[in-house]
mmCIF file of N, CA and C in Angstrom:
data_model
loop_
_atom_site.group_PDB
_atom_site.id
_atom_site.type_symbol
_atom_site.label_atom_id
_atom_site.label_comp_id
_atom_site.label_asym_id
_atom_site.label_seq_id
_atom_site.Cartn_x
_atom_site.Cartn_y
_atom_site.Cartn_z
ATOM 1 N N MET A 74 83.625 41.313 211.706
ATOM 2 C CA MET A 74 84.175 42.092 212.805
ATOM 3 C C MET A 74 83.256 42.021 214.022
ATOM 4 N N ASP A 75 81.950 41.833 213.784
ATOM 5 C CA ASP A 75 81.011 41.755 214.906
ATOM 6 C C ASP A 75 81.375 40.629 215.864
ATOM 7 N N SER A 76 81.713 39.457 215.305
ATOM 8 C CA SER A 76 82.069 38.326 216.162
ATOM 9 C C SER A 76 83.279 38.655 217.021
ATOM 10 N N PHE A 77 84.303 39.232 216.402
ATOM 11 C CA PHE A 77 85.512 39.574 217.148
ATOM 12 C C PHE A 77 85.210 40.597 218.235
ATOM 13 N N ASN A 78 84.358 41.549 217.938
ATOM 14 C CA ASN A 78 83.990 42.557 218.935
ATOM 15 C C ASN A 78 83.194 41.964 220.094
ATOM 16 N N ASN A 79 82.525 40.852 219.856
ATOM 17 C CA ASN A 79 81.725 40.206 220.900
ATOM 18 C C ASN A 79 82.523 39.238 221.772
ATOM 19 N N VAL A 80 83.758 38.958 221.405
ATOM 20 C CA VAL A 80 84.557 37.970 222.134
ATOM 21 C C VAL A 80 84.690 38.329 223.610
ATOM 22 N N LYS A 81 84.948 39.587 223.926
ATOM 23 C CA LYS A 81 85.099 39.985 225.335
ATOM 24 C C LYS A 81 83.842 39.669 226.135
ATOM 25 N N GLN A 82 82.678 39.962 225.560
ATOM 26 C CA GLN A 82 81.421 39.672 226.253
ATOM 27 C C GLN A 82 81.237 38.168 226.424
ATOM 28 N N TRP A 83 81.550 37.397 225.393
ATOM 29 C CA TRP A 83 81.407 35.945 225.487
ATOM 30 C C TRP A 83 82.343 35.377 226.551
ATOM 31 N N LEU A 84 83.551 35.907 226.619
ATOM 32 C CA LEU A 84 84.501 35.444 227.633
ATOM 33 C C LEU A 84 84.019 35.788 229.040
ATOM 34 N N GLN A 85 83.394 36.952 229.202
ATOM 35 C CA GLN A 85 82.829 37.315 230.504
ATOM 36 C C GLN A 85 81.717 36.342 230.892
ATOM 37 N N GLU A 86 80.906 35.942 229.919
ATOM 38 C CA GLU A 86 79.845 34.981 230.201
ATOM 39 C C GLU A 86 80.418 33.613 230.554
ATOM 40 N N ILE A 87 81.483 33.226 229.879
ATOM 41 C CA ILE A 87 82.149 31.964 230.216
ATOM 42 C C ILE A 87 82.662 32.030 231.648
ATOM 43 N N ASP A 88 83.320 33.130 231.996
ATOM 44 C CA ASP A 88 83.846 33.278 233.354
ATOM 45 C C ASP A 88 82.728 33.275 234.391
ATOM 46 N N ARG A 89 81.589 33.821 234.045
ATOM 47 C CA ARG A 89 80.466 33.903 234.971
ATOM 48 C C ARG A 89 79.785 32.546 235.166
ATOM 49 N N TYR A 90 79.598 31.791 234.096
ATOM 50 C CA TYR A 90 78.762 30.594 234.164
ATOM 51 C C TYR A 90 79.517 29.268 234.142
ATOM 52 N N ALA A 91 80.734 29.253 233.646
ATOM 53 C CA ALA A 91 81.486 27.999 233.562
ATOM 54 C C ALA A 91 82.232 27.738 234.862
ATOM 55 N N THR A 92 82.706 26.525 235.007
ATOM 56 C CA THR A 92 83.490 26.191 236.188
ATOM 57 C C THR A 92 84.817 26.944 236.146
ATOM 58 N N GLU A 93 85.390 27.130 237.310
ATOM 59 C CA GLU A 93 86.653 27.861 237.416
ATOM 60 C C GLU A 93 87.751 27.111 236.667
ATOM 61 N N GLY A 94 88.560 27.833 235.948
ATOM 62 C CA GLY A 94 89.681 27.226 235.241
ATOM 63 C C GLY A 94 89.294 26.532 233.948
ATOM 64 N N VAL A 95 88.118 26.856 233.403
ATOM 65 C CA VAL A 95 87.685 26.227 232.156
ATOM 66 C C VAL A 95 88.694 26.548 231.050
ATOM 67 N N THR A 96 88.923 25.588 230.179
ATOM 68 C CA THR A 96 89.871 25.759 229.093
ATOM 69 C C THR A 96 89.251 26.599 227.986
ATOM 70 N N LYS A 97 90.013 27.585 227.505
ATOM 71 C CA LYS A 97 89.527 28.479 226.453
ATOM 72 C C LYS A 97 90.522 28.504 225.306
ATOM 73 N N LEU A 98 89.997 28.654 224.112
ATOM 74 C CA LEU A 98 90.813 28.766 222.908
ATOM 75 C C LEU A 98 90.095 29.714 221.961
ATOM 76 N N LEU A 99 90.785 30.730 221.490
ATOM 77 C CA LEU A 99 90.205 31.661 220.528
ATOM 78 C C LEU A 99 90.531 31.153 219.130
ATOM 79 N N VAL A 100 89.486 30.895 218.337
ATOM 80 C CA VAL A 100 89.663 30.368 216.987
ATOM 81 C C VAL A 100 89.149 31.389 215.982
ATOM 82 N N GLY A 101 90.033 31.815 215.103
ATOM 83 C CA GLY A 101 89.628 32.660 213.982
ATOM 84 C C GLY A 101 89.227 31.740 212.846
ATOM 85 N N ASN A 102 87.943 31.741 212.504
ATOM 86 C CA ASN A 102 87.480 30.780 211.505
ATOM 87 C C ASN A 102 87.466 31.377 210.101
ATOM 88 N N LYS A 103 87.209 30.517 209.137
ATOM 89 C CA LYS A 103 87.157 30.880 207.712
ATOM 90 C C LYS A 103 88.473 31.489 207.231
ATOM 91 N N SER A 104 89.576 30.919 207.678
ATOM 92 C CA SER A 104 90.881 31.446 207.268
ATOM 93 C C SER A 104 91.134 31.257 205.775
ATOM 94 N N ASP A 105 90.315 30.443 205.118
ATOM 95 C CA ASP A 105 90.457 30.243 203.678
ATOM 96 C C ASP A 105 89.976 31.458 202.874
ATOM 97 N N LEU A 106 89.180 32.321 203.493
ATOM 98 C CA LEU A 106 88.645 33.504 202.802
ATOM 99 C C LEU A 106 89.567 34.704 203.007
ATOM 100 N N THR A 107 90.780 34.596 202.509
ATOM 101 C CA THR A 107 91.785 35.636 202.758
ATOM 102 C C THR A 107 91.387 36.986 202.178
ATOM 103 N N ALA A 108 90.688 37.005 201.051
ATOM 104 C CA ALA A 108 90.285 38.278 200.443
ATOM 105 C C ALA A 108 89.223 38.996 201.267
ATOM 106 N N LYS A 109 88.474 38.254 202.063
ATOM 107 C CA LYS A 109 87.407 38.843 202.876
ATOM 108 C C LYS A 109 87.803 38.992 204.344
ATOM 109 N N LYS A 110 89.070 38.820 204.627
ATOM 110 C CA LYS A 110 89.543 38.860 206.011
ATOM 111 C C LYS A 110 89.293 40.230 206.633
ATOM 112 N N VAL A 111 88.696 40.223 207.818
ATOM 113 C CA VAL A 111 88.358 41.468 208.508
ATOM 114 C C VAL A 111 89.311 41.711 209.680
ATOM 115 N N VAL A 112 89.646 40.655 210.405
ATOM 116 C CA VAL A 112 90.532 40.765 211.570
ATOM 117 C C VAL A 112 91.871 40.132 211.209
ATOM 118 N N GLU A 113 92.917 40.909 211.285
ATOM 119 C CA GLU A 113 94.249 40.406 210.967
ATOM 120 C C GLU A 113 94.734 39.444 212.048
ATOM 121 N N TYR A 114 95.584 38.516 211.634
ATOM 122 C CA TYR A 114 96.127 37.517 212.554
ATOM 123 C C TYR A 114 96.772 38.180 213.769
ATOM 124 N N ASN A 115 97.621 39.174 213.532
ATOM 125 C CA ASN A 115 98.345 39.819 214.637
ATOM 126 C C ASN A 115 97.403 40.479 215.636
ATOM 127 N N THR A 116 96.311 41.062 215.155
ATOM 128 C CA THR A 116 95.337 41.704 216.037
ATOM 129 C C THR A 116 94.698 40.673 216.958
ATOM 130 N N ALA A 117 94.258 39.560 216.374
ATOM 131 C CA ALA A 117 93.620 38.505 217.169
ATOM 132 C C ALA A 117 94.619 37.848 218.114
ATOM 133 N N LYS A 118 95.836 37.617 217.633
ATOM 134 C CA LYS A 118 96.876 36.983 218.454
ATOM 135 C C LYS A 118 97.233 37.869 219.643
ATOM 136 N N GLU A 119 97.397 39.156 219.413
ATOM 137 C CA GLU A 119 97.721 40.079 220.506
ATOM 138 C C GLU A 119 96.598 40.125 221.535
ATOM 139 N N PHE A 120 95.356 40.102 221.061
ATOM 140 C CA PHE A 120 94.221 40.089 221.981
ATOM 141 C C PHE A 120 94.232 38.812 222.821
ATOM 142 N N ALA A 121 94.404 37.673 222.168
ATOM 143 C CA ALA A 121 94.431 36.393 222.889
ATOM 144 C C ALA A 121 95.571 36.371 223.907
ATOM 145 N N ASP A 122 96.732 36.839 223.502
ATOM 146 C CA ASP A 122 97.877 36.890 224.421
ATOM 147 C C ASP A 122 97.585 37.794 225.615
ATOM 148 N N SER A 123 96.892 38.900 225.374
ATOM 149 C CA SER A 123 96.624 39.854 226.455
ATOM 150 C C SER A 123 95.686 39.285 227.519
ATOM 151 N N ILE A 124 94.863 38.312 227.136
ATOM 152 C CA ILE A 124 93.954 37.702 228.115
ATOM 153 C C ILE A 124 94.385 36.291 228.497
ATOM 154 N N GLY A 125 95.548 35.885 228.000
ATOM 155 C CA GLY A 125 96.136 34.619 228.422
ATOM 156 C C GLY A 125 95.511 33.370 227.830
ATOM 157 N N ILE A 126 95.014 33.469 226.595
ATOM 158 C CA ILE A 126 94.504 32.262 225.947
ATOM 159 C C ILE A 126 95.197 32.065 224.610
ATOM 160 N N GLN A 127 95.168 30.844 224.139
ATOM 161 C CA GLN A 127 95.805 30.496 222.877
ATOM 162 C C GLN A 127 94.919 30.924 221.707
ATOM 163 N N PHE A 128 95.543 31.282 220.582
ATOM 164 C CA PHE A 128 94.812 31.661 219.369
ATOM 165 C C PHE A 128 95.265 30.800 218.211
ATOM 166 N N ILE A 129 94.309 30.407 217.388
ATOM 167 C CA ILE A 129 94.615 29.643 216.182
ATOM 168 C C ILE A 129 93.630 30.044 215.091
ATOM 169 N N GLU A 130 94.126 30.155 213.865
ATOM 170 C CA GLU A 130 93.242 30.397 212.722
ATOM 171 C C GLU A 130 92.922 29.052 212.094
ATOM 172 N N ALA A 131 91.674 28.884 211.657
ATOM 173 C CA ALA A 131 91.250 27.600 211.103
ATOM 174 C C ALA A 131 90.256 27.798 209.968
ATOM 175 N N SER A 132 90.099 26.752 209.181
ATOM 176 C CA SER A 132 89.092 26.728 208.122
ATOM 177 C C SER A 132 88.492 25.336 208.056
ATOM 178 N N ALA A 133 87.203 25.247 208.296
ATOM 179 C CA ALA A 133 86.525 23.960 208.163
ATOM 180 C C ALA A 133 86.427 23.570 206.689
ATOM 181 N N LYS A 134 86.353 24.554 205.819
ATOM 182 C CA LYS A 134 86.200 24.286 204.386
ATOM 183 C C LYS A 134 87.392 23.523 203.824
ATOM 184 N N ASP A 135 88.599 23.967 204.155
ATOM 185 C CA ASP A 135 89.775 23.270 203.625
ATOM 186 C C ASP A 135 90.547 22.506 204.708
ATOM 187 N N SER A 136 89.932 22.356 205.866
ATOM 188 C CA SER A 136 90.473 21.559 206.985
ATOM 189 C C SER A 136 91.757 22.113 207.585
ATOM 190 N N THR A 137 92.045 23.360 207.366
ATOM 191 C CA THR A 137 93.246 23.962 207.936
ATOM 192 C C THR A 137 93.076 24.157 209.438
ATOM 193 N N ASN A 138 93.956 23.550 210.205
ATOM 194 C CA ASN A 138 94.046 23.713 211.662
ATOM 195 C C ASN A 138 92.810 23.281 212.453
ATOM 196 N N VAL A 139 91.876 22.581 211.835
ATOM 197 C CA VAL A 139 90.702 22.112 212.576
ATOM 198 C C VAL A 139 91.133 21.074 213.607
ATOM 199 N N GLU A 140 91.871 20.079 213.157
ATOM 200 C CA GLU A 140 92.355 19.056 214.086
ATOM 201 C C GLU A 140 93.288 19.671 215.123
ATOM 202 N N GLN A 141 94.119 20.613 214.703
ATOM 203 C CA GLN A 141 95.050 21.259 215.625
ATOM 204 C C GLN A 141 94.308 22.013 216.722
ATOM 205 N N ALA A 142 93.159 22.607 216.397
ATOM 206 C CA ALA A 142 92.370 23.310 217.413
ATOM 207 C C ALA A 142 91.883 22.330 218.474
ATOM 208 N N PHE A 143 91.370 21.181 218.042
ATOM 209 C CA PHE A 143 90.922 20.170 219.000
ATOM 210 C C PHE A 143 92.091 19.622 219.815
ATOM 211 N N LEU A 144 93.215 19.395 219.152
ATOM 212 C CA LEU A 144 94.386 18.885 219.869
ATOM 213 C C LEU A 144 94.914 19.904 220.874
ATOM 214 N N ALA A 145 94.863 21.178 220.523
ATOM 215 C CA ALA A 145 95.302 22.225 221.453
ATOM 216 C C ALA A 145 94.423 22.233 222.699
ATOM 217 N N MET A 146 93.113 22.106 222.506
ATOM 218 C CA MET A 146 92.192 22.049 223.648
ATOM 219 C C MET A 146 92.467 20.810 224.493
ATOM 220 N N ALA A 147 92.624 19.676 223.830
ATOM 221 C CA ALA A 147 92.880 18.429 224.554
ATOM 222 C C ALA A 147 94.175 18.520 225.355
ATOM 223 N N GLN A 148 95.202 19.117 224.769
ATOM 224 C CA GLN A 148 96.482 19.269 225.463
ATOM 225 C C GLN A 148 96.336 20.158 226.691
ATOM 226 N N GLN A 149 95.602 21.258 226.548
ATOM 227 C CA GLN A 149 95.393 22.153 227.691
ATOM 228 C C GLN A 149 94.622 21.443 228.803
ATOM 229 N N ILE A 150 93.610 20.687 228.429
ATOM 230 C CA ILE A 150 92.824 19.949 229.424
ATOM 231 C C ILE A 150 93.700 18.918 230.115
ATOM 232 N N LYS A 151 94.509 18.204 229.333
ATOM 233 C CA LYS A 151 95.403 17.186 229.901
ATOM 234 C C LYS A 151 96.382 17.814 230.890
ATOM 235 N N GLU A 152 96.921 18.970 230.548
ATOM 236 C CA GLU A 152 97.881 19.639 231.425
ATOM 237 C C GLU A 152 97.241 20.093 232.730
ATOM 238 N N ARG A 153 95.955 20.393 232.714
ATOM 239 C CA ARG A 153 95.269 20.860 233.921
ATOM 240 C C ARG A 153 94.785 19.725 234.807
ATOM 241 N N MET A 154 94.717 18.529 234.271
ATOM 242 C CA MET A 154 94.223 17.408 235.061
ATOM 243 C C MET A 154 95.301 16.961 236.038
ATOM 244 N N PRO A 155 94.888 16.600 237.242
ATOM 245 C CA PRO A 155 95.882 16.125 238.210
ATOM 246 C C PRO A 155 96.477 14.800 237.753
ATOM 247 N N ALA A 156 97.744 14.646 238.049
ATOM 248 C CA ALA A 156 98.410 13.397 237.681
ATOM 249 C C ALA A 156 97.865 12.268 238.538
ATOM 250 N N THR A 157 97.533 11.168 237.899
ATOM 251 C CA THR A 157 97.083 9.992 238.637
ATOM 252 C C THR A 157 98.018 8.854 238.300
ATOM 253 N N GLY A 158 98.287 8.060 239.273
ATOM 254 C CA GLY A 158 99.187 6.939 239.063
ATOM 255 C C GLY A 158 98.764 5.764 239.907
ATOM 256 N N ALA A 159 99.702 4.886 240.163
ATOM 257 C CA ALA A 159 99.414 3.679 240.930
ATOM 258 C C ALA A 159 98.972 4.012 242.346
ATOM 259 N N ALA A 160 99.381 5.162 242.859
ATOM 260 C CA ALA A 160 99.009 5.538 244.225
ATOM 261 C C ALA A 160 97.519 5.839 244.346
ATOM 262 N N GLY A 161 96.837 5.988 243.210
ATOM 263 C CA GLY A 161 95.415 6.298 243.215
ATOM 264 C C GLY A 161 94.572 5.209 243.836
ATOM 265 N N GLY A 162 95.062 4.004 243.786
ATOM 266 C CA GLY A 162 94.347 2.911 244.420
ATOM 267 C C GLY A 162 93.217 2.352 243.585
ATOM 268 N N GLU A 163 92.469 1.497 244.211
ATOM 269 C CA GLU A 163 91.401 0.758 243.542
ATOM 270 C C GLU A 163 90.267 1.657 243.065
ATOM 271 N N LYS A 164 90.012 2.755 243.748
ATOM 272 C CA LYS A 164 88.869 3.600 243.408
ATOM 273 C C LYS A 164 88.980 4.230 242.031
ATOM 274 N N ASP A 165 90.200 4.327 241.478
ATOM 275 C CA ASP A 165 90.383 4.947 240.183
ATOM 276 C C ASP A 165 90.244 3.969 239.021
ATOM 277 N N LYS A 166 90.039 2.692 239.309
ATOM 278 C CA LYS A 166 89.957 1.692 238.255
ATOM 279 C C LYS A 166 88.532 1.549 237.765
ATOM 280 N N VAL A 167 88.414 1.326 236.475
ATOM 281 C CA VAL A 167 87.110 1.097 235.868
ATOM 282 C C VAL A 167 87.130 -0.279 235.239
ATOM 283 N N ASN A 168 86.132 -1.097 235.561
ATOM 284 C CA ASN A 168 86.026 -2.424 234.992
ATOM 285 C C ASN A 168 85.121 -2.340 233.772
ATOM 286 N N LEU A 169 85.703 -2.504 232.600
ATOM 287 C CA LEU A 169 84.929 -2.396 231.376
ATOM 288 C C LEU A 169 84.223 -3.698 231.025
ATOM 289 N N GLY A 170 84.622 -4.778 231.655
ATOM 290 C CA GLY A 170 83.980 -6.064 231.407
ATOM 291 C C GLY A 170 82.776 -6.239 232.299
ATOM 292 N N ARG A 171 82.090 -7.315 232.107
ATOM 293 C CA ARG A 171 80.914 -7.583 232.922
ATOM 294 C C ARG A 171 81.170 -8.889 233.643
ATOM 295 N N ASN A 172 80.865 -8.926 234.923
ATOM 296 C CA ASN A 172 81.024 -10.148 235.687
ATOM 297 C C ASN A 172 79.993 -11.165 235.219
ATOM 298 N N VAL A 173 80.476 -12.348 234.918
ATOM 299 C CA VAL A 173 79.583 -13.406 234.457
ATOM 300 C C VAL A 173 79.432 -14.401 235.590
ATOM 301 N N GLN A 174 78.209 -14.645 235.963
ATOM 302 C CA GLN A 174 77.942 -15.606 237.024
ATOM 303 C C GLN A 174 77.460 -16.906 236.401
ATOM 304 N N ASP A 175 77.890 -18.001 237.015
ATOM 305 C CA ASP A 175 77.429 -19.303 236.536
ATOM 306 C C ASP A 175 75.935 -19.413 236.768
ATOM 307 N N SER A 176 75.251 -19.873 235.747
ATOM 308 C CA SER A 176 73.817 -20.082 235.929
ATOM 309 C C SER A 176 73.576 -21.548 236.230
ATOM 310 N N SER A 177 72.652 -21.802 237.068
ATOM 311 C CA SER A 177 72.353 -23.194 237.399
ATOM 312 C C SER A 177 71.169 -23.630 236.555
ATOM 313 N N GLY A 178 71.476 -24.319 235.508
ATOM 314 C CA GLY A 178 70.421 -24.819 234.632
ATOM 315 C C GLY A 178 70.212 -23.907 233.443
ATOM 316 N N GLY A 179 69.345 -24.283 232.598
ATOM 317 C CA GLY A 179 69.055 -23.495 231.409
ATOM 318 C C GLY A 179 69.965 -23.880 230.264
ATOM 319 N N CYS A 180 69.628 -23.447 229.123
ATOM 320 C CA CYS A 180 70.397 -23.847 227.951
ATOM 321 C C CYS A 180 71.525 -22.891 227.610
ATOM 322 N N CYS A 181 71.499 -21.705 228.129
ATOM 323 C CA CYS A 181 72.500 -20.719 227.690
ATOM 324 C C CYS A 181 73.409 -20.310 228.783
#
């Protein structure tokens, strides 16, 4: 319960120190320990909804929703990125190859 009670403070620190519009996701971890559950799903979900962030329960132990948490973050980041297309011009291109210049002489 201590972690859940600290979420508001952590979010305030994120708002204070992170860039504006940073992507946030509330993850309830150790969802595999149902007998030891302290914060109910509905309580955490209602809290996340009240502050406008997504909530997901996950368990690293049994891999429940771990990938989904990363995909949810990636989707949110993708949605916030400006659309780029052909109009972006040459400055948006990255050359992954290396220019090879002819050498004059030598064995290689």
